[in-house]
Amino acid sequence: LDLETNMLTGTLPSFANNPRITYLYMSNNNFTGTVPTAIGAMSNLRLVDLSGQGLTGTIPRELTGLTRLQDMDLNNNFLTGLLPAFPAIGRSLTQLSVYSNQLNGTLDDVLNVSLSILVAFDVEANDFTGTIPTTIGLHTDLEFVDMSDNYFPGTLPTEVGALVNLKDRFYVWGNNITGTLPTELGLLTLLKALSMHTNDFTGPIPTELGTASSLQSLWLDDNGLTGVIPTTLANLTLLGTYNPNQHLSL
């Protein structure tokens, strides 16, 4: 069912009496109200796209029981509360995108379950807190990660170095992350864009970053980095956008 990009209004129907629906495209309309819990009874759903609406309330836990769900897009709404874990669909879910909402809490429960084929994880522009869990390193099929513009404190776990299939981006800008840049970032040899600006990183830029040979964009500005720019960054021959940190001592 595809009704995306219209000017439809009102609340979302449940579609609970349509169990054969596999794709639910409802994005970019003017729906209001909450996400219907009855969607959780649509056992054949592969995709739910309710992005770009005026939806409020929480993400219903009933959605976590959709065992065939591959893609969940709830971006650009006004959803609040916690992001539930998805243990029942860990072997089917490839994309989880909830950016630009007002979700809060930590990501511990979400990343502690096995999301064995998750490729894209986007929680940008919410109100998440708590440190980035070390269990992020378990999700080795990830190609796209955006956790920017939240309130994550603490250090960036070295386990990010296990995400060797990252290709499109790894964004954690606009948080409260402290400590040094992990040397393990150099293991991300397929990654094209790395954005870690506007945090509280300190210490030097690791020389190992020069082995992330696919980098095309690198943002490290607005931190507290010190030292000199490693000569190994000259090995990043695909780099097209590099913003030197304003605190960098040359």
Coordinates of C-alpha atoms in Angstrom, one line a residue:
L1 CA 0.0 0.0 0.0
D2 CA 1.6 3.3 -1.1
L3 CA 0.0 6.6 -0.1
E4 CA 3.2 8.6 0.4
T5 CA 3.7 12.3 -0.5
N6 CA 0.2 13.5 -0.6
M7 CA -1.8 15.9 1.6
L8 CA -3.7 13.3 3.6
T9 CA -4.8 14.3 7.1
G10 CA -6.5 12.8 10.1
T11 CA -5.2 9.8 12.1
L12 CA -3.7 6.7 10.7
P13 CA -6.0 3.7 10.2
S14 CA -4.8 0.5 11.8
F15 CA -5.1 -1.8 8.7
A16 CA -5.5 -4.7 11.2
N17 CA -8.0 -6.3 8.9
N18 CA -5.5 -6.4 6.0
P19 CA -3.0 -9.1 7.1
R20 CA -1.7 -9.6 3.5
I21 CA -0.2 -6.1 3.3
T22 CA 3.6 -6.4 3.1
Y23 CA 4.6 -2.8 2.5
L24 CA 3.1 0.3 4.2
Y25 CA 4.3 3.5 2.6
M26 CA 2.6 6.5 4.3
S27 CA 5.4 9.1 4.5
N28 CA 5.2 12.8 3.8
N29 CA 1.5 13.4 4.5
N30 CA -0.1 15.4 7.3
F31 CA -1.3 12.6 9.6
T32 CA -1.6 13.3 13.3
G33 CA -2.2 11.3 16.4
T34 CA -0.3 8.2 17.5
V35 CA 1.2 5.2 15.7
P36 CA -1.6 2.5 15.8
T37 CA -0.7 -0.4 18.0
A38 CA -2.8 -2.6 15.7
I39 CA 0.0 -2.4 13.0
G40 CA 1.7 -4.9 15.2
A41 CA -0.8 -7.5 14.2
M42 CA 0.1 -7.2 10.5
S43 CA 2.3 -10.2 10.5
N44 CA 3.4 -10.1 6.9
L45 CA 4.8 -6.5 7.0
R46 CA 8.2 -6.1 5.5
L47 CA 8.3 -2.3 5.5
V48 CA 6.7 0.4 7.6
D49 CA 7.4 4.0 6.5
L50 CA 5.5 6.6 8.6
S51 CA 8.1 9.3 8.3
G52 CA 7.5 13.0 7.7
Q53 CA 4.2 13.3 9.6
G54 CA 3.0 15.0 12.8
L55 CA 2.8 11.8 14.8
T56 CA 3.1 11.9 18.6
G57 CA 3.2 9.5 21.5
T58 CA 5.5 6.6 21.9
I59 CA 6.6 3.8 19.5
P60 CA 4.3 0.9 20.3
R61 CA 6.0 -2.2 21.6
E62 CA 3.6 -4.2 19.4
L63 CA 5.8 -3.3 16.5
T64 CA 8.7 -5.3 18.0
G65 CA 6.7 -8.5 17.3
L66 CA 6.7 -8.1 13.5
T67 CA 9.0 -11.0 12.8
R68 CA 9.3 -10.4 9.0
L69 CA 9.9 -6.6 9.2
Q70 CA 13.0 -5.5 7.3
D71 CA 12.7 -1.7 7.2
M72 CA 11.2 0.6 9.9
D73 CA 11.2 4.4 9.1
L74 CA 9.6 6.7 11.7
N75 CA 11.7 9.8 10.9
N76 CA 10.6 13.4 11.2
N77 CA 7.8 13.1 13.7
F78 CA 7.3 14.1 17.3
L79 CA 7.6 10.7 18.9
T80 CA 8.7 10.6 22.5
G81 CA 9.7 7.9 25.1
L82 CA 12.1 5.0 24.7
L83 CA 13.2 3.2 21.5
P84 CA 12.1 -0.3 22.2
A85 CA 14.4 -3.3 21.6
F86 CA 13.6 -5.7 18.7
P87 CA 14.6 -9.2 19.8
A88 CA 11.9 -10.9 17.7
I89 CA 13.0 -9.4 14.5
G90 CA 16.7 -9.4 14.9
R91 CA 17.2 -11.8 12.0
S92 CA 15.1 -9.8 9.5
L93 CA 15.6 -6.1 10.3
T94 CA 18.0 -4.4 8.0
Q95 CA 17.1 -0.7 8.5
L96 CA 16.0 1.1 11.7
S97 CA 15.6 4.9 11.2
V98 CA 14.0 7.2 13.8
Y99 CA 15.9 10.4 13.3
S100 CA 14.4 13.8 14.1
N101 CA 12.0 12.9 16.9
Q102 CA 12.1 13.5 20.6
L103 CA 13.0 10.0 21.8
N104 CA 15.0 9.6 25.0
G105 CA 16.7 7.1 27.3
T106 CA 19.7 5.0 26.4
L107 CA 20.5 2.6 23.5
D108 CA 21.6 -0.2 25.8
D109 CA 18.5 -2.4 25.3
V110 CA 18.4 -1.7 21.6
L111 CA 22.0 -2.7 20.9
N112 CA 22.2 -5.5 23.4
V113 CA 19.9 -7.7 21.3
S114 CA 21.1 -9.5 18.2
L115 CA 20.3 -7.5 15.1
S116 CA 22.4 -9.8 13.0
I117 CA 21.7 -8.3 9.5
L118 CA 21.2 -4.6 10.5
V119 CA 22.7 -2.5 7.8
A120 CA 21.5 1.1 8.6
F121 CA 21.0 2.6 12.1
D122 CA 19.9 6.2 12.3
V123 CA 18.9 7.9 15.6
E124 CA 20.1 11.4 14.7
A125 CA 18.5 14.4 16.3
N126 CA 16.8 13.0 19.3
D127 CA 17.3 13.2 23.1
F128 CA 19.2 10.0 23.8
T129 CA 21.5 9.9 26.7
G130 CA 23.9 7.3 28.3
T131 CA 27.2 6.2 26.8
I132 CA 27.3 4.5 23.4
P133 CA 27.2 0.8 24.3
T134 CA 30.2 -1.3 23.6
T135 CA 27.8 -3.8 22.0
I136 CA 27.6 -1.6 19.0
G137 CA 30.6 -3.6 17.8
L138 CA 28.5 -6.8 17.6
H139 CA 26.5 -5.5 14.6
T140 CA 29.2 -6.0 12.0
D141 CA 26.9 -5.8 9.0
L142 CA 26.3 -2.1 9.6
E143 CA 27.1 0.1 6.6
F144 CA 25.4 3.3 7.9
V145 CA 25.4 4.7 11.4
D146 CA 24.2 8.1 12.5
M147 CA 24.0 8.9 16.2
S148 CA 24.7 12.6 15.9
D149 CA 22.9 15.5 17.6
N150 CA 22.0 13.7 20.9
Y151 CA 23.4 13.8 24.4
F152 CA 25.7 10.8 24.5
P153 CA 28.4 11.3 27.1
G154 CA 31.5 9.3 27.9
T155 CA 34.1 7.9 25.6
L156 CA 33.6 6.4 22.1
P157 CA 34.0 2.6 22.6
T158 CA 37.0 1.0 20.8
E159 CA 34.6 -1.7 19.6
V160 CA 33.6 0.6 16.7
G161 CA 36.7 -0.8 15.1
A162 CA 34.8 -4.1 14.6
L163 CA 32.4 -2.3 12.2
V164 CA 34.5 -3.1 9.2
N165 CA 31.6 -3.0 6.8
L166 CA 30.8 0.6 7.4
K167 CA 30.7 2.3 4.0
D168 CA 28.3 5.3 3.8
R169 CA 28.9 7.1 7.1
F170 CA 29.7 7.0 10.8
Y171 CA 28.4 10.2 12.4
V172 CA 28.5 11.0 16.1
W173 CA 28.8 14.8 15.9
G174 CA 27.0 17.1 18.3
N175 CA 27.1 15.0 21.4
N176 CA 29.1 15.2 24.7
I177 CA 31.7 12.5 23.9
T178 CA 35.0 12.8 25.7
G179 CA 38.3 11.0 25.7
T180 CA 40.6 10.4 22.8
L181 CA 39.8 9.3 19.3
P182 CA 40.1 5.5 19.1
T183 CA 43.0 4.2 17.1
E184 CA 40.6 1.5 15.9
L185 CA 39.0 4.0 13.6
G186 CA 41.8 3.2 11.2
L187 CA 40.3 -0.3 10.7
L188 CA 37.3 1.2 8.9
T189 CA 38.9 1.0 5.5
L190 CA 35.6 1.1 3.5
L191 CA 34.1 4.1 5.3
K192 CA 33.5 7.2 3.1
A193 CA 32.4 9.8 5.7
L194 CA 33.4 10.3 9.3
S195 CA 31.9 13.1 11.3
M196 CA 32.9 13.6 15.0
H197 CA 32.8 17.4 15.3
T198 CA 31.3 19.4 18.2
N199 CA 32.2 17.0 21.0
D200 CA 34.7 17.1 23.8
F201 CA 37.4 14.8 22.3
T202 CA 40.9 15.5 23.5
G203 CA 44.4 14.4 22.7
P204 CA 46.0 13.8 19.3
I205 CA 44.6 12.8 16.0
P206 CA 45.6 9.1 15.8
T207 CA 48.1 8.3 13.1
E208 CA 46.1 5.1 12.4
L209 CA 43.3 7.2 10.9
G210 CA 45.5 7.5 7.8
T211 CA 44.7 3.8 7.0
A212 CA 41.0 4.5 6.6
S213 CA 41.8 4.7 2.9
S214 CA 38.2 5.2 1.6
L215 CA 37.5 8.4 3.5
Q216 CA 36.2 11.2 1.4
S217 CA 34.9 13.5 4.2
L218 CA 36.3 14.0 7.6
W219 CA 35.0 16.4 10.3
L220 CA 36.9 16.8 13.5
D221 CA 36.3 20.5 14.2
D222 CA 35.0 22.0 17.5
N223 CA 36.7 19.6 19.9
G224 CA 39.8 19.9 22.1
L225 CA 42.3 18.0 20.0
T226 CA 46.0 18.9 20.4
G227 CA 49.2 18.0 18.7
V228 CA 50.1 18.1 15.1
I229 CA 48.3 16.7 12.0
P230 CA 49.7 13.2 11.4
T231 CA 51.5 12.9 8.1
T232 CA 49.6 9.6 7.6
L233 CA 46.5 11.7 6.7
A234 CA 48.3 12.4 3.4
N235 CA 47.5 8.8 2.5
L236 CA 43.8 9.7 2.4
T237 CA 43.9 10.5 -1.3
L238 CA 40.1 10.5 -1.7
L239 CA 39.6 13.1 0.9
G240 CA 37.6 16.0 -0.4
T241 CA 36.4 17.7 2.7
Y242 CA 38.7 18.1 5.7
N243 CA 38.1 20.7 8.3
P244 CA 41.1 21.0 10.6
N245 CA 40.2 21.4 14.2
Q246 CA 40.4 25.0 15.3
H247 CA 42.3 24.0 18.5
L248 CA 44.9 22.0 16.6
S249 CA 48.5 23.0 17.2
L250 CA 50.6 22.9 14.1

